[in-house]
Amino acid sequence: MSSSTSASRSYRAARDARAALSRASRRAIMTAAVALGATFLMNAQAVAAPAVGQPAPDFVAVDTAGAQHRLSDFAGKFVVLEWTNPGCPFVGKHYGSGNMPATQKAATAQGVVWLAINSTERGASDYLKPAALAAWMKAQSGAPTAVLMDEDGVIGRAYGARTTPHIFIVDPKGTLVYAGGIDSIPSSRAEDIKAATNYVNQALGEAFGGKAISAAATRPYGCSIKYKS
């Protein structure tokens, strides 16, 4: 066999080997991409916000006094979750007018647990440290059961909380029965409160009366939550 023929065969063998390796690499890349996409999809589904009628995500958080609270510890009771941020004018509307404190007091007087949650990230200009947030709540005559810190946004994202305020109600069985705004007029004007339907009072009144909640999902309004990026 001539040296030229041998060299030609060696060249073809090397070329075929490279082609096979390239095909195998493409298959491996495609397989990895599909698997990665499936992982992203599963993760997205895992953190999808619950809809009304679905189980409320359990969570553990520390309040402004350093005490730990777990949602499931309140099983057997109605729980109101209120997303708040003192730097938001919509929050200021409902606290400054006394509307939010009055709503909190009316609920807790019936044995409802009220958890105010602040998901504002630490780097935000209007972030308040626990002691300052507690002082602000006291100055507003706020009456939640506890004020929880969620600077990393884990709880807020689990519920799909978008605004301050944004209200969620969990029933004694741990089911989400209300999600939305505090009332029916999406404005920052305190004078609109009297003409608005307080959805929280309405929902709790219907629930305690053994009725279905007539407005179980409403549109939240307020400032966007400043989540940690």
PDB file of C-alpha atoms in Angstrom:
ATOM      1  CA  MET A   1       0.000   0.000   0.000  1.00  0.00           C
ATOM      2  CA  SER A   2       1.402   3.390  -0.958  1.00  0.00           C
ATOM      3  CA  SER A   3       2.137   6.002   1.688  1.00  0.00           C
ATOM      4  CA  SER A   4      -0.299   8.428  -0.011  1.00  0.00           C
ATOM      5  CA  THR A   5      -3.179   5.908   0.221  1.00  0.00           C
ATOM      6  CA  SER A   6      -2.430   5.263   3.881  1.00  0.00           C
ATOM      7  CA  ALA A   7      -2.326   8.972   4.625  1.00  0.00           C
ATOM      8  CA  SER A   8      -5.662   9.463   2.830  1.00  0.00           C
ATOM      9  CA  ARG A   9      -7.307   6.745   4.874  1.00  0.00           C
ATOM     10  CA  SER A  10      -5.897   8.179   8.096  1.00  0.00           C
ATOM     11  CA  TYR A  11      -7.243  11.613   7.142  1.00  0.00           C
ATOM     12  CA  ARG A  12     -10.753  10.207   6.448  1.00  0.00           C
ATOM     13  CA  ALA A  13     -10.721   8.257   9.731  1.00  0.00           C
ATOM     14  CA  ALA A  14      -9.757  11.379  11.676  1.00  0.00           C
ATOM     15  CA  ARG A  15     -12.420  13.424   9.849  1.00  0.00           C
ATOM     16  CA  ASP A  16     -15.127  10.818  10.609  1.00  0.00           C
ATOM     17  CA  ALA A  17     -14.069  10.686  14.257  1.00  0.00           C
ATOM     18  CA  ARG A  18     -14.321  14.469  14.552  1.00  0.00           C
ATOM     19  CA  ALA A  19     -17.786  14.439  12.968  1.00  0.00           C
ATOM     20  CA  ALA A  20     -19.009  11.722  15.343  1.00  0.00           C
ATOM     21  CA  LEU A  21     -17.611  13.639  18.311  1.00  0.00           C
ATOM     22  CA  SER A  22     -19.332  16.809  17.119  1.00  0.00           C
ATOM     23  CA  ARG A  23     -22.702  15.017  16.813  1.00  0.00           C
ATOM     24  CA  ALA A  24     -22.299  13.516  20.279  1.00  0.00           C
ATOM     25  CA  SER A  25     -21.432  16.935  21.711  1.00  0.00           C
ATOM     26  CA  ARG A  26     -24.493  18.508  20.119  1.00  0.00           C
ATOM     27  CA  ARG A  27     -26.709  15.767  21.549  1.00  0.00           C
ATOM     28  CA  ALA A  28     -25.175  16.231  24.996  1.00  0.00           C
ATOM     29  CA  ILE A  29     -25.690  20.000  24.815  1.00  0.00           C
ATOM     30  CA  MET A  30     -29.316  19.571  23.715  1.00  0.00           C
ATOM     31  CA  THR A  31     -29.966  17.038  26.477  1.00  0.00           C
ATOM     32  CA  ALA A  32     -28.473  19.382  29.071  1.00  0.00           C
ATOM     33  CA  ALA A  33     -30.501  22.301  27.738  1.00  0.00           C
ATOM     34  CA  VAL A  34     -33.736  20.333  27.940  1.00  0.00           C
ATOM     35  CA  ALA A  35     -32.926  19.198  31.473  1.00  0.00           C
ATOM     36  CA  LEU A  36     -32.001  22.747  32.505  1.00  0.00           C
ATOM     37  CA  GLY A  37     -35.214  24.083  31.014  1.00  0.00           C
ATOM     38  CA  ALA A  38     -37.220  21.497  32.916  1.00  0.00           C
ATOM     39  CA  THR A  39     -35.425  22.491  36.105  1.00  0.00           C
ATOM     40  CA  PHE A  40     -36.288  26.147  35.540  1.00  0.00           C
ATOM     41  CA  LEU A  41     -39.892  25.187  34.884  1.00  0.00           C
ATOM     42  CA  MET A  42     -40.130  23.107  38.057  1.00  0.00           C
ATOM     43  CA  ASN A  43     -38.568  25.911  40.078  1.00  0.00           C
ATOM     44  CA  ALA A  44     -40.991  28.414  38.579  1.00  0.00           C
ATOM     45  CA  GLN A  45     -43.910  26.165  39.448  1.00  0.00           C
ATOM     46  CA  ALA A  46     -42.554  25.630  42.953  1.00  0.00           C
ATOM     47  CA  VAL A  47     -42.584  29.360  43.731  1.00  0.00           C
ATOM     48  CA  ALA A  48     -45.787  30.207  41.884  1.00  0.00           C
ATOM     49  CA  ALA A  49     -48.024  32.413  44.001  1.00  0.00           C
ATOM     50  CA  PRO A  50     -51.083  30.604  45.363  1.00  0.00           C
ATOM     51  CA  ALA A  51     -54.547  31.453  44.102  1.00  0.00           C
ATOM     52  CA  VAL A  52     -57.560  31.909  46.321  1.00  0.00           C
ATOM     53  CA  GLY A  53     -58.778  28.452  47.344  1.00  0.00           C
ATOM     54  CA  GLN A  54     -55.272  26.982  47.466  1.00  0.00           C
ATOM     55  CA  PRO A  55     -53.141  26.243  50.557  1.00  0.00           C
ATOM     56  CA  ALA A  56     -51.350  29.307  51.885  1.00  0.00           C
ATOM     57  CA  PRO A  57     -47.542  28.871  51.837  1.00  0.00           C
ATOM     58  CA  ASP A  58     -46.146  28.286  55.295  1.00  0.00           C
ATOM     59  CA  PHE A  59     -43.271  30.493  56.419  1.00  0.00           C
ATOM     60  CA  VAL A  60     -41.105  31.428  59.361  1.00  0.00           C
ATOM     61  CA  ALA A  61     -40.164  35.047  60.073  1.00  0.00           C
ATOM     62  CA  VAL A  62     -38.755  37.155  62.880  1.00  0.00           C
ATOM     63  CA  ASP A  63     -40.704  40.155  64.127  1.00  0.00           C
ATOM     64  CA  THR A  64     -39.360  43.594  65.061  1.00  0.00           C
ATOM     65  CA  ALA A  65     -38.787  42.408  68.633  1.00  0.00           C
ATOM     66  CA  GLY A  66     -36.751  39.392  67.513  1.00  0.00           C
ATOM     67  CA  ALA A  67     -39.446  36.773  68.171  1.00  0.00           C
ATOM     68  CA  GLN A  68     -39.997  34.020  65.625  1.00  0.00           C
ATOM     69  CA  HIS A  69     -43.395  33.334  64.091  1.00  0.00           C
ATOM     70  CA  ARG A  70     -44.522  30.463  61.868  1.00  0.00           C
ATOM     71  CA  LEU A  71     -47.772  30.726  59.924  1.00  0.00           C
ATOM     72  CA  SER A  72     -48.720  27.129  60.729  1.00  0.00           C
ATOM     73  CA  ASP A  73     -48.532  27.945  64.451  1.00  0.00           C
ATOM     74  CA  PHE A  74     -51.795  29.851  63.957  1.00  0.00           C
ATOM     75  CA  ALA A  75     -53.725  26.898  62.529  1.00  0.00           C
ATOM     76  CA  GLY A  76     -57.331  27.042  63.647  1.00  0.00           C
ATOM     77  CA  LYS A  77     -57.493  30.829  63.367  1.00  0.00           C
ATOM     78  CA  PHE A  78     -58.037  33.341  60.611  1.00  0.00           C
ATOM     79  CA  VAL A  79     -54.804  35.122  59.714  1.00  0.00           C
ATOM     80  CA  VAL A  80     -54.523  38.416  57.858  1.00  0.00           C
ATOM     81  CA  LEU A  81     -51.244  39.139  56.069  1.00  0.00           C
ATOM     82  CA  GLU A  82     -50.698  42.822  55.327  1.00  0.00           C
ATOM     83  CA  TRP A  83     -47.740  43.965  53.240  1.00  0.00           C
ATOM     84  CA  THR A  84     -46.593  47.357  54.432  1.00  0.00           C
ATOM     85  CA  ASN A  85     -43.911  50.015  53.946  1.00  0.00           C
ATOM     86  CA  PRO A  86     -44.051  53.287  55.923  1.00  0.00           C
ATOM     87  CA  GLY A  87     -42.399  55.156  53.044  1.00  0.00           C
ATOM     88  CA  CYS A  88     -45.344  54.484  50.717  1.00  0.00           C
ATOM     89  CA  PRO A  89     -47.994  57.251  50.508  1.00  0.00           C
ATOM     90  CA  PHE A  90     -50.758  54.657  50.101  1.00  0.00           C
ATOM     91  CA  VAL A  91     -49.687  53.062  53.373  1.00  0.00           C
ATOM     92  CA  GLY A  92     -49.552  56.546  54.872  1.00  0.00           C
ATOM     93  CA  LYS A  93     -53.119  57.132  53.706  1.00  0.00           C
ATOM     94  CA  HIS A  94     -54.497  54.112  55.514  1.00  0.00           C
ATOM     95  CA  TYR A  95     -52.441  54.522  58.691  1.00  0.00           C
ATOM     96  CA  GLY A  96     -52.548  58.306  58.962  1.00  0.00           C
ATOM     97  CA  SER A  97     -56.331  58.311  58.599  1.00  0.00           C
ATOM     98  CA  GLY A  98     -56.663  55.581  61.214  1.00  0.00           C
ATOM     99  CA  ASN A  99     -58.252  53.210  58.707  1.00  0.00           C
ATOM    100  CA  MET A 100     -55.642  50.461  58.889  1.00  0.00           C
ATOM    101  CA  PRO A 101     -55.348  50.515  62.713  1.00  0.00           C
ATOM    102  CA  ALA A 102     -59.155  50.400  63.010  1.00  0.00           C
ATOM    103  CA  THR A 103     -59.326  47.475  60.585  1.00  0.00           C
ATOM    104  CA  GLN A 104     -56.605  45.661  62.532  1.00  0.00           C
ATOM    105  CA  LYS A 105     -58.365  46.212  65.866  1.00  0.00           C
ATOM    106  CA  ALA A 106     -61.735  45.082  64.507  1.00  0.00           C
ATOM    107  CA  ALA A 107     -60.123  41.878  63.233  1.00  0.00           C
ATOM    108  CA  THR A 108     -58.027  41.017  66.290  1.00  0.00           C
ATOM    109  CA  ALA A 109     -61.039  41.669  68.554  1.00  0.00           C
ATOM    110  CA  GLN A 110     -62.619  38.653  66.841  1.00  0.00           C
ATOM    111  CA  GLY A 111     -59.577  36.484  67.477  1.00  0.00           C
ATOM    112  CA  VAL A 112     -57.971  37.049  64.068  1.00  0.00           C
ATOM    113  CA  VAL A 113     -54.168  37.021  63.905  1.00  0.00           C
ATOM    114  CA  TRP A 114     -52.871  40.041  61.980  1.00  0.00           C
ATOM    115  CA  LEU A 115     -49.318  39.916  60.631  1.00  0.00           C
ATOM    116  CA  ALA A 116     -47.915  43.066  59.046  1.00  0.00           C
ATOM    117  CA  ILE A 117     -45.011  42.153  56.748  1.00  0.00           C
ATOM    118  CA  ASN A 118     -42.319  44.450  55.380  1.00  0.00           C
ATOM    119  CA  SER A 119     -40.509  43.024  52.347  1.00  0.00           C
ATOM    120  CA  THR A 120     -38.576  46.214  51.562  1.00  0.00           C
ATOM    121  CA  GLU A 121     -34.945  45.370  50.887  1.00  0.00           C
ATOM    122  CA  ARG A 122     -32.244  46.714  53.180  1.00  0.00           C
ATOM    123  CA  GLY A 123     -30.680  48.807  50.436  1.00  0.00           C
ATOM    124  CA  ALA A 124     -33.872  50.774  49.677  1.00  0.00           C
ATOM    125  CA  SER A 125     -33.948  54.431  50.677  1.00  0.00           C
ATOM    126  CA  ASP A 126     -37.123  53.951  52.717  1.00  0.00           C
ATOM    127  CA  TYR A 127     -36.058  50.750  54.476  1.00  0.00           C
ATOM    128  CA  LEU A 128     -36.552  50.887  58.234  1.00  0.00           C
ATOM    129  CA  LYS A 129     -34.638  48.767  60.703  1.00  0.00           C
ATOM    130  CA  PRO A 130     -36.781  46.652  63.058  1.00  0.00           C
ATOM    131  CA  ALA A 131     -36.685  49.104  65.966  1.00  0.00           C
ATOM    132  CA  ALA A 132     -37.567  52.052  63.724  1.00  0.00           C
ATOM    133  CA  LEU A 133     -40.399  50.112  62.071  1.00  0.00           C
ATOM    134  CA  ALA A 134     -41.794  49.138  65.471  1.00  0.00           C
ATOM    135  CA  ALA A 135     -41.605  52.774  66.612  1.00  0.00           C
ATOM    136  CA  TRP A 136     -43.407  53.927  63.485  1.00  0.00           C
ATOM    137  CA  MET A 137     -46.160  51.346  63.964  1.00  0.00           C
ATOM    138  CA  LYS A 138     -46.615  52.431  67.567  1.00  0.00           C
ATOM    139  CA  ALA A 139     -46.765  56.107  66.570  1.00  0.00           C
ATOM    140  CA  GLN A 140     -49.502  55.239  64.063  1.00  0.00           C
ATOM    141  CA  SER A 141     -51.492  53.404  66.752  1.00  0.00           C
ATOM    142  CA  GLY A 142     -51.160  50.276  64.662  1.00  0.00           C
ATOM    143  CA  ALA A 143     -52.482  47.099  66.236  1.00  0.00           C
ATOM    144  CA  PRO A 144     -51.154  44.072  64.323  1.00  0.00           C
ATOM    145  CA  THR A 145     -50.385  40.894  66.226  1.00  0.00           C
ATOM    146  CA  ALA A 146     -46.793  41.197  65.005  1.00  0.00           C
ATOM    147  CA  VAL A 147     -44.715  43.118  62.474  1.00  0.00           C
ATOM    148  CA  LEU A 148     -42.520  40.728  60.497  1.00  0.00           C
ATOM    149  CA  MET A 149     -39.249  41.462  58.711  1.00  0.00           C
ATOM    150  CA  ASP A 150     -38.857  39.984  55.219  1.00  0.00           C
ATOM    151  CA  GLU A 151     -35.910  41.961  53.841  1.00  0.00           C
ATOM    152  CA  ASP A 152     -34.903  39.110  51.542  1.00  0.00           C
ATOM    153  CA  GLY A 153     -38.405  39.029  50.049  1.00  0.00           C
ATOM    154  CA  VAL A 154     -38.871  35.270  50.470  1.00  0.00           C
ATOM    155  CA  ILE A 155     -42.348  35.510  51.983  1.00  0.00           C
ATOM    156  CA  GLY A 156     -43.500  38.280  49.675  1.00  0.00           C
ATOM    157  CA  ARG A 157     -42.487  36.386  46.562  1.00  0.00           C
ATOM    158  CA  ALA A 158     -44.069  33.174  47.867  1.00  0.00           C
ATOM    159  CA  TYR A 159     -47.410  34.980  48.020  1.00  0.00           C
ATOM    160  CA  GLY A 160     -46.937  37.100  44.929  1.00  0.00           C
ATOM    161  CA  ALA A 161     -47.307  40.280  46.990  1.00  0.00           C
ATOM    162  CA  ARG A 162     -46.965  43.234  44.634  1.00  0.00           C
ATOM    163  CA  THR A 163     -47.931  46.401  46.443  1.00  0.00           C
ATOM    164  CA  THR A 164     -48.072  48.121  49.797  1.00  0.00           C
ATOM    165  CA  PRO A 165     -50.622  47.535  51.056  1.00  0.00           C
ATOM    166  CA  HIS A 166     -51.484  44.081  49.691  1.00  0.00           C
ATOM    167  CA  ILE A 167     -53.778  41.947  51.816  1.00  0.00           C
ATOM    168  CA  PHE A 168     -54.171  38.166  52.098  1.00  0.00           C
ATOM    169  CA  ILE A 169     -56.508  36.242  54.408  1.00  0.00           C
ATOM    170  CA  VAL A 170     -55.860  32.644  55.440  1.00  0.00           C
ATOM    171  CA  ASP A 171     -58.684  30.626  56.967  1.00  0.00           C
ATOM    172  CA  PRO A 172     -58.413  28.270  59.986  1.00  0.00           C
ATOM    173  CA  LYS A 173     -57.681  25.329  57.666  1.00  0.00           C
ATOM    174  CA  GLY A 174     -54.703  27.099  56.094  1.00  0.00           C
ATOM    175  CA  THR A 175     -56.462  27.957  52.846  1.00  0.00           C
ATOM    176  CA  LEU A 176     -56.074  31.319  51.151  1.00  0.00           C
ATOM    177  CA  VAL A 177     -59.567  32.847  51.055  1.00  0.00           C
ATOM    178  CA  TYR A 178     -58.853  36.456  50.118  1.00  0.00           C
ATOM    179  CA  ALA A 179     -56.173  38.257  48.121  1.00  0.00           C
ATOM    180  CA  GLY A 180     -56.193  41.859  46.983  1.00  0.00           C
ATOM    181  CA  GLY A 181     -56.578  45.444  48.092  1.00  0.00           C
ATOM    182  CA  ILE A 182     -57.737  46.777  51.409  1.00  0.00           C
ATOM    183  CA  ASP A 183     -60.633  48.601  49.781  1.00  0.00           C
ATOM    184  CA  SER A 184     -62.419  49.400  46.541  1.00  0.00           C
ATOM    185  CA  ILE A 185     -61.098  52.892  45.686  1.00  0.00           C
ATOM    186  CA  PRO A 186     -57.473  52.791  44.477  1.00  0.00           C
ATOM    187  CA  SER A 187     -56.323  56.265  45.448  1.00  0.00           C
ATOM    188  CA  SER A 188     -53.885  57.850  47.881  1.00  0.00           C
ATOM    189  CA  ARG A 189     -56.518  60.329  49.117  1.00  0.00           C
ATOM    190  CA  ALA A 190     -57.747  59.743  52.644  1.00  0.00           C
ATOM    191  CA  GLU A 191     -61.113  61.336  51.829  1.00  0.00           C
ATOM    192  CA  ASP A 192     -61.930  58.381  49.561  1.00  0.00           C
ATOM    193  CA  ILE A 193     -61.901  55.909  52.444  1.00  0.00           C
ATOM    194  CA  LYS A 194     -65.433  56.681  53.626  1.00  0.00           C
ATOM    195  CA  ALA A 195     -66.921  55.956  50.208  1.00  0.00           C
ATOM    196  CA  ALA A 196     -64.908  52.760  49.675  1.00  0.00           C
ATOM    197  CA  THR A 197     -65.848  49.192  50.533  1.00  0.00           C
ATOM    198  CA  ASN A 198     -63.385  47.823  53.065  1.00  0.00           C
ATOM    199  CA  TYR A 199     -62.742  44.418  51.533  1.00  0.00           C
ATOM    200  CA  VAL A 200     -61.024  43.068  54.661  1.00  0.00           C
ATOM    201  CA  ASN A 201     -63.917  43.912  56.971  1.00  0.00           C
ATOM    202  CA  GLN A 202     -66.349  42.558  54.400  1.00  0.00           C
ATOM    203  CA  ALA A 203     -64.461  39.286  53.879  1.00  0.00           C
ATOM    204  CA  LEU A 204     -64.029  38.598  57.593  1.00  0.00           C
ATOM    205  CA  GLY A 205     -67.646  39.506  58.315  1.00  0.00           C
ATOM    206  CA  GLU A 206     -68.877  37.081  55.659  1.00  0.00           C
ATOM    207  CA  ALA A 207     -66.497  34.348  56.777  1.00  0.00           C
ATOM    208  CA  PHE A 208     -67.514  34.610  60.432  1.00  0.00           C
ATOM    209  CA  GLY A 209     -71.135  34.636  59.328  1.00  0.00           C
ATOM    210  CA  GLY A 210     -70.692  31.328  57.548  1.00  0.00           C
ATOM    211  CA  LYS A 211     -71.046  32.888  54.114  1.00  0.00           C
ATOM    212  CA  ALA A 212     -68.863  32.632  51.035  1.00  0.00           C
ATOM    213  CA  ILE A 213     -66.611  35.641  50.554  1.00  0.00           C
ATOM    214  CA  SER A 214     -68.294  37.648  47.816  1.00  0.00           C
ATOM    215  CA  ALA A 215     -65.152  39.503  46.692  1.00  0.00           C
ATOM    216  CA  ALA A 216     -62.409  36.951  47.279  1.00  0.00           C
ATOM    217  CA  ALA A 217     -59.909  38.293  44.731  1.00  0.00           C
ATOM    218  CA  THR A 218     -59.619  42.026  44.125  1.00  0.00           C
ATOM    219  CA  ARG A 219     -57.010  44.313  42.606  1.00  0.00           C
ATOM    220  CA  PRO A 220     -54.333  45.454  45.047  1.00  0.00           C
ATOM    221  CA  TYR A 221     -53.118  49.014  44.733  1.00  0.00           C
ATOM    222  CA  GLY A 222     -50.296  51.040  46.217  1.00  0.00           C
ATOM    223  CA  CYS A 223     -46.523  51.303  45.842  1.00  0.00           C
ATOM    224  CA  SER A 224     -44.541  48.521  44.236  1.00  0.00           C
ATOM    225  CA  ILE A 225     -42.669  46.408  46.761  1.00  0.00           C
ATOM    226  CA  LYS A 226     -38.932  47.078  46.650  1.00  0.00           C
ATOM    227  CA  TYR A 227     -37.689  43.520  46.554  1.00  0.00           C
ATOM    228  CA  LYS A 228     -34.082  42.511  46.859  1.00  0.00           C
ATOM    229  CA  SER A 229     -32.741  41.917  43.360  1.00  0.00           C
TER     230      SER A 229
END
